[in-house]
Tab-separated table of N, CA and C in Angstrom:
chain	number	residue	atom	x	y	z
C	1131	MET	N	-122.655	39.765	7.661
C	1131	MET	CA	-122.730	39.208	6.317
C	1131	MET	C	-123.505	40.121	5.363
C	1132	ILE	N	-124.629	40.690	5.924
C	1132	ILE	CA	-125.445	41.667	5.113
C	1132	ILE	C	-124.649	42.887	4.764
C	1133	ALA	N	-123.753	43.277	5.577
C	1133	ALA	CA	-122.827	44.508	5.236
C	1133	ALA	C	-121.989	44.226	4.083
C	1134	TYR	N	-121.420	43.015	4.053
C	1134	TYR	CA	-120.648	42.715	2.793
C	1134	TYR	C	-121.480	42.595	1.545
C	1135	ALA	N	-122.610	42.085	1.620
C	1135	ALA	CA	-123.625	41.918	0.527
C	1135	ALA	C	-123.985	43.305	0.020
C	1136	LEU	N	-124.294	44.275	0.959
C	1136	LEU	CA	-124.622	45.608	0.574
C	1136	LEU	C	-123.441	46.340	-0.030
C	1137	LEU	N	-122.250	46.113	0.490
C	1137	LEU	CA	-121.123	46.764	-0.146
C	1137	LEU	C	-120.833	46.251	-1.542
C	1138	PHE	N	-120.977	44.951	-1.708
C	1138	PHE	CA	-120.795	44.367	-3.078
C	1138	PHE	C	-121.858	44.896	-4.020
C	1139	ALA	N	-123.119	45.099	-3.578
C	1139	ALA	CA	-124.172	45.585	-4.380
C	1139	ALA	C	-123.987	47.027	-4.677
C	1140	TYR	N	-123.564	47.784	-3.768
C	1140	TYR	CA	-123.177	49.189	-4.000
C	1140	TYR	C	-122.105	49.250	-5.150
C	1141	GLY	N	-121.164	48.538	-5.088
C	1141	GLY	CA	-120.140	48.424	-6.085
C	1141	GLY	C	-120.565	48.101	-7.499
C	1142	CYS	N	-121.484	46.977	-7.532
C	1142	CYS	CA	-121.993	46.547	-8.817
C	1142	CYS	C	-122.965	47.636	-9.432
C	1143	PHE	N	-123.824	48.162	-8.676
C	1143	PHE	CA	-124.708	49.207	-9.219
C	1143	PHE	C	-123.994	50.501	-9.590
C	1144	GLY	N	-122.941	50.843	-8.731
C	1144	GLY	CA	-122.093	51.979	-9.161
C	1144	GLY	C	-121.370	51.788	-10.441
C	1145	LEU	N	-120.789	50.627	-10.620
C	1145	LEU	CA	-120.165	50.331	-11.942
C	1145	LEU	C	-121.193	50.323	-13.056
C	1146	ALA	N	-122.380	49.847	-12.825
C	1146	ALA	CA	-123.376	49.869	-13.893
C	1146	ALA	C	-123.739	51.279	-14.220
C	1147	LEU	N	-123.858	52.120	-13.206
C	1147	LEU	CA	-124.069	53.540	-13.528
C	1147	LEU	C	-122.984	54.213	-14.290
C	1148	LEU	N	-121.794	53.856	-14.043
C	1148	LEU	CA	-120.659	54.356	-14.834
C	1148	LEU	C	-120.756	53.872	-16.356
C	1149	PHE	N	-121.024	52.602	-16.490
C	1149	PHE	CA	-121.220	52.142	-17.895
C	1149	PHE	C	-122.330	52.784	-18.659
C	1150	CYS	N	-123.418	53.075	-17.909
C	1150	CYS	CA	-124.561	53.729	-18.560
C	1150	CYS	C	-124.211	55.124	-18.823
C	1151	LEU	N	-123.467	55.758	-18.022
C	1151	LEU	CA	-123.090	57.199	-18.244
C	1151	LEU	C	-122.144	57.215	-19.474
C	1152	TYR	N	-121.321	56.262	-19.636
C	1152	TYR	CA	-120.414	56.178	-20.835
C	1152	TYR	C	-121.370	56.061	-22.029
C	1153	ARG	N	-122.350	55.222	-21.993
C	1153	ARG	CA	-123.258	55.046	-23.129
C	1153	ARG	C	-124.067	56.251	-23.418
C	1154	VAL	N	-124.439	57.029	-22.451
C	1154	VAL	CA	-125.165	58.314	-22.663
C	1154	VAL	C	-124.242	59.209	-23.382
C	1155	VAL	N	-123.010	59.296	-23.036
C	1155	VAL	CA	-122.108	60.301	-23.768
C	1155	VAL	C	-121.713	59.904	-25.140
C	1156	PHE	N	-121.408	58.535	-25.339
C	1156	PHE	CA	-120.857	58.128	-26.557
C	1156	PHE	C	-121.753	57.183	-27.395
C	1157	ALA	N	-123.160	57.320	-27.203
C	1157	ALA	CA	-124.031	56.472	-27.973
C	1157	ALA	C	-124.180	57.051	-29.405
C	1158	PRO	N	-124.391	56.180	-30.375
C	1158	PRO	CA	-124.568	56.596	-31.782
C	1158	PRO	C	-125.885	57.308	-31.971
C	1159	GLY	N	-126.957	56.977	-31.334
C	1159	GLY	CA	-128.236	57.485	-31.705
C	1159	GLY	C	-128.970	58.084	-30.449
C	1160	LEU	N	-129.991	58.821	-30.678
C	1160	LEU	CA	-130.808	59.366	-29.530
C	1160	LEU	C	-131.529	58.354	-28.769
C	1161	SER	N	-132.070	57.293	-29.458
C	1161	SER	CA	-132.731	56.321	-28.783
C	1161	SER	C	-131.860	55.518	-27.835
C	1162	ASP	N	-130.666	55.302	-28.308
C	1162	ASP	CA	-129.680	54.618	-27.374
C	1162	ASP	C	-129.369	55.409	-26.123
C	1163	ARG	N	-129.248	56.686	-26.266
C	1163	ARG	CA	-129.083	57.524	-25.056
C	1163	ARG	C	-130.278	57.582	-24.121
C	1164	VAL	N	-131.463	57.570	-24.643
C	1164	VAL	CA	-132.664	57.565	-23.763
C	1164	VAL	C	-132.760	56.199	-23.089
C	1165	LEU	N	-132.414	55.074	-23.789
C	1165	LEU	CA	-132.418	53.755	-23.150
C	1165	LEU	C	-131.409	53.700	-22.049
C	1166	ALA	N	-130.170	54.271	-22.321
C	1166	ALA	CA	-129.210	54.348	-21.193
C	1166	ALA	C	-129.663	55.175	-19.977
C	1167	LEU	N	-130.360	56.349	-20.276
C	1167	LEU	CA	-130.845	57.025	-19.154
C	1167	LEU	C	-131.961	56.305	-18.380
C	1168	ASP	N	-132.820	55.572	-19.107
C	1168	ASP	CA	-133.785	54.722	-18.426
C	1168	ASP	C	-133.092	53.710	-17.591
C	1169	THR	N	-132.074	53.075	-18.070
C	1169	THR	CA	-131.324	52.024	-17.288
C	1169	THR	C	-130.664	52.778	-16.122
C	1170	MET	N	-130.185	53.925	-16.274
C	1170	MET	CA	-129.580	54.653	-15.134
C	1170	MET	C	-130.647	54.949	-14.040
C	1171	ALA	N	-131.852	55.243	-14.474
C	1171	ALA	CA	-132.989	55.435	-13.486
C	1171	ALA	C	-133.223	54.178	-12.749
C	1172	ILE	N	-133.239	52.998	-13.466
C	1172	ILE	CA	-133.485	51.772	-12.748
C	1172	ILE	C	-132.328	51.463	-11.733
C	1173	ASN	N	-131.131	51.786	-12.135
C	1173	ASN	CA	-130.037	51.569	-11.253
C	1173	ASN	C	-130.042	52.463	-10.003
C	1174	MET	N	-130.535	53.727	-10.188
C	1174	MET	CA	-130.636	54.610	-9.104
C	1174	MET	C	-131.782	54.161	-8.136
C	1175	ILE	N	-132.887	53.594	-8.663
C	1175	ILE	CA	-133.885	52.946	-7.861
C	1175	ILE	C	-133.337	51.911	-7.035
C	1176	ALA	N	-132.476	51.108	-7.557
C	1176	ALA	CA	-131.900	49.975	-6.895
C	1176	ALA	C	-130.892	50.511	-5.739
C	1177	LEU	N	-130.096	51.538	-6.075
C	1177	LEU	CA	-129.270	52.126	-5.121
C	1177	LEU	C	-130.000	52.857	-3.954
C	1178	LEU	N	-131.160	53.500	-4.246
C	1178	LEU	CA	-131.966	54.053	-3.207
C	1178	LEU	C	-132.550	53.019	-2.295
C	1179	THR	N	-132.958	51.876	-2.917
C	1179	THR	CA	-133.511	50.803	-2.105
C	1179	THR	C	-132.435	50.123	-1.184
C	1180	LEU	N	-131.253	50.034	-1.750
C	1180	LEU	CA	-130.127	49.427	-0.983
C	1180	LEU	C	-129.787	50.390	0.151
C	1181	PHE	N	-129.778	51.655	-0.062
C	1181	PHE	CA	-129.485	52.626	0.981
C	1181	PHE	C	-130.510	52.612	2.050
C	1182	GLY	N	-131.735	52.420	1.692
C	1182	GLY	CA	-132.846	52.204	2.643
C	1182	GLY	C	-132.663	50.972	3.459
C	1183	ILE	N	-132.202	49.875	2.897
C	1183	ILE	CA	-131.974	48.698	3.595
C	1183	ILE	C	-130.756	48.903	4.574
C	1184	ASP	N	-129.760	49.630	4.116
C	1184	ASP	CA	-128.508	49.833	4.915
C	1184	ASP	C	-128.881	50.827	6.126
C	1185	LYS	N	-129.700	51.719	5.928
C	1185	LYS	CA	-130.000	52.680	6.979
C	1185	LYS	C	-131.155	52.193	7.834
C	1186	GLY	N	-131.984	51.327	7.381
C	1186	GLY	CA	-133.125	50.832	8.120
C	1186	GLY	C	-134.250	51.754	8.212
C	1187	THR	N	-134.467	52.615	7.192
C	1187	THR	CA	-135.666	53.532	7.229
C	1187	THR	C	-136.433	53.390	5.884
C	1188	THR	N	-137.717	53.635	5.936
C	1188	THR	CA	-138.657	53.512	4.827
C	1188	THR	C	-138.612	54.743	3.937
C	1189	MET	N	-137.961	55.817	4.368
C	1189	MET	CA	-138.046	57.067	3.545
C	1189	MET	C	-137.410	56.925	2.227
C	1190	TYR	N	-136.308	56.104	2.126
C	1190	TYR	CA	-135.624	55.845	0.874
C	1190	TYR	C	-136.539	54.943	-0.122
C	1191	PHE	N	-137.304	54.137	0.413
C	1191	PHE	CA	-138.244	53.311	-0.379
C	1191	PHE	C	-139.270	54.209	-1.016
C	1192	GLU	N	-139.811	55.102	-0.290
C	1192	GLU	CA	-140.750	56.042	-0.903
C	1192	GLU	C	-140.132	56.948	-1.996
C	1193	ALA	N	-138.896	57.353	-1.758
C	1193	ALA	CA	-138.149	58.060	-2.741
C	1193	ALA	C	-137.926	57.273	-4.008
C	1194	SER	N	-137.607	56.024	-3.800
C	1194	SER	CA	-137.380	55.170	-4.943
C	1194	SER	C	-138.685	54.938	-5.791
C	1195	LEU	N	-139.741	54.902	-5.115
C	1195	LEU	CA	-141.117	54.749	-5.757
C	1195	LEU	C	-141.363	56.085	-6.638
C	1196	LEU	N	-141.106	57.245	-5.999
C	1196	LEU	CA	-141.227	58.447	-6.770
C	1196	LEU	C	-140.281	58.537	-7.976
C	1197	PHE	N	-139.115	58.093	-7.795
C	1197	PHE	CA	-138.068	58.062	-8.898
C	1197	PHE	C	-138.573	57.128	-9.992
C	1198	ALA	N	-139.183	56.008	-9.635
C	1198	ALA	CA	-139.639	55.042	-10.548
C	1198	ALA	C	-140.834	55.632	-11.400
C	1199	MET	N	-141.675	56.392	-10.722
C	1199	MET	CA	-142.762	56.965	-11.495
C	1199	MET	C	-142.245	58.039	-12.520
C	1200	VAL	N	-141.356	58.933	-12.032
C	1200	VAL	CA	-140.841	59.928	-12.913
C	1200	VAL	C	-140.065	59.224	-14.136
C	1201	GLY	N	-139.301	58.228	-13.857
C	1201	GLY	CA	-138.622	57.482	-14.908
C	1201	GLY	C	-139.563	56.920	-15.923
C	1202	PHE	N	-140.661	56.266	-15.362
C	1202	PHE	CA	-141.696	55.645	-16.241
C	1202	PHE	C	-142.340	56.741	-17.193
C	1203	ILE	N	-142.749	57.787	-16.575
C	1203	ILE	CA	-143.394	58.907	-17.324
C	1203	ILE	C	-142.448	59.438	-18.420
C	1204	SER	N	-141.196	59.628	-18.086
C	1204	SER	CA	-140.344	60.233	-19.106
C	1204	SER	C	-140.053	59.202	-20.258
C	1205	THR	N	-139.965	57.922	-19.987
C	1205	THR	CA	-139.797	56.952	-21.040
C	1205	THR	C	-141.021	56.839	-21.863
C	1206	VAL	N	-142.186	56.862	-21.348
C	1206	VAL	CA	-143.410	56.854	-22.170
C	1206	VAL	C	-143.569	58.106	-23.007
C	1207	ALA	N	-143.189	59.364	-22.403
C	1207	ALA	CA	-143.235	60.580	-23.192
C	1207	ALA	C	-142.301	60.495	-24.343
C	1208	TYR	N	-141.030	59.916	-24.151
C	1208	TYR	CA	-140.157	59.826	-25.246
C	1208	TYR	C	-140.632	58.904	-26.333
C	1209	ALA	N	-141.215	57.736	-25.971
C	1209	ALA	CA	-141.799	56.798	-26.944
C	1209	ALA	C	-142.906	57.407	-27.692
C	1210	LYS	N	-143.724	58.217	-27.004
C	1210	LYS	CA	-144.876	58.942	-27.715
C	1210	LYS	C	-144.325	59.914	-28.738
C	1211	PHE	N	-143.227	60.614	-28.281
C	1211	PHE	CA	-142.659	61.608	-29.165
C	1211	PHE	C	-142.043	60.982	-30.485
C	1212	VAL	N	-141.407	59.802	-30.256
C	1212	VAL	CA	-140.869	59.086	-31.388
C	1212	VAL	C	-141.920	58.551	-32.344
C	1213	LEU	N	-142.991	58.096	-31.774
C	1213	LEU	CA	-144.026	57.505	-32.657
C	1213	LEU	C	-144.877	58.605	-33.321
C	1214	ARG	N	-145.222	59.781	-32.686
C	1214	ARG	CA	-146.159	60.699	-33.196
C	1214	ARG	C	-145.551	62.032	-33.552
C	1215	GLY	N	-144.424	62.351	-33.030
C	1215	GLY	CA	-143.717	63.631	-33.313
C	1215	GLY	C	-144.115	64.695	-32.322
C	1216	ASP	N	-145.116	64.490	-31.423
C	1216	ASP	CA	-145.406	65.377	-30.412
C	1216	ASP	C	-145.843	64.652	-29.156
C	1217	ILE	N	-145.773	65.272	-28.067
C	1217	ILE	CA	-146.117	64.693	-26.799
C	1217	ILE	C	-147.617	65.057	-26.400
C	1218	ILE	N	-147.909	66.246	-26.487
C	1218	ILE	CA	-149.266	66.692	-26.155
C	1218	ILE	C	-150.048	66.907	-27.409
C	1219	GLU	N	-151.199	66.320	-27.479
C	1219	GLU	CA	-152.007	66.393	-28.695
C	1219	GLU	C	-152.897	67.568	-28.691
């Protein structure tokens, strides 16, 4: 039963990644593209976690934590750039 649930989740998150990729390419503004990239990072974290559950190893959970940290830092850096015009003061 868990195999079918994982297969369904892989399909859902893969489809969500394709929708976000479409939004990155055809978004009207830069902020929409950054938001789509942030959503893609969240979907990749979910896929890495699902893959770790599927394979039964904790290595993928650690990779998803690292991916989450990088995604968070990049989103904060972009928000700071939008508000102040520079990232490093």
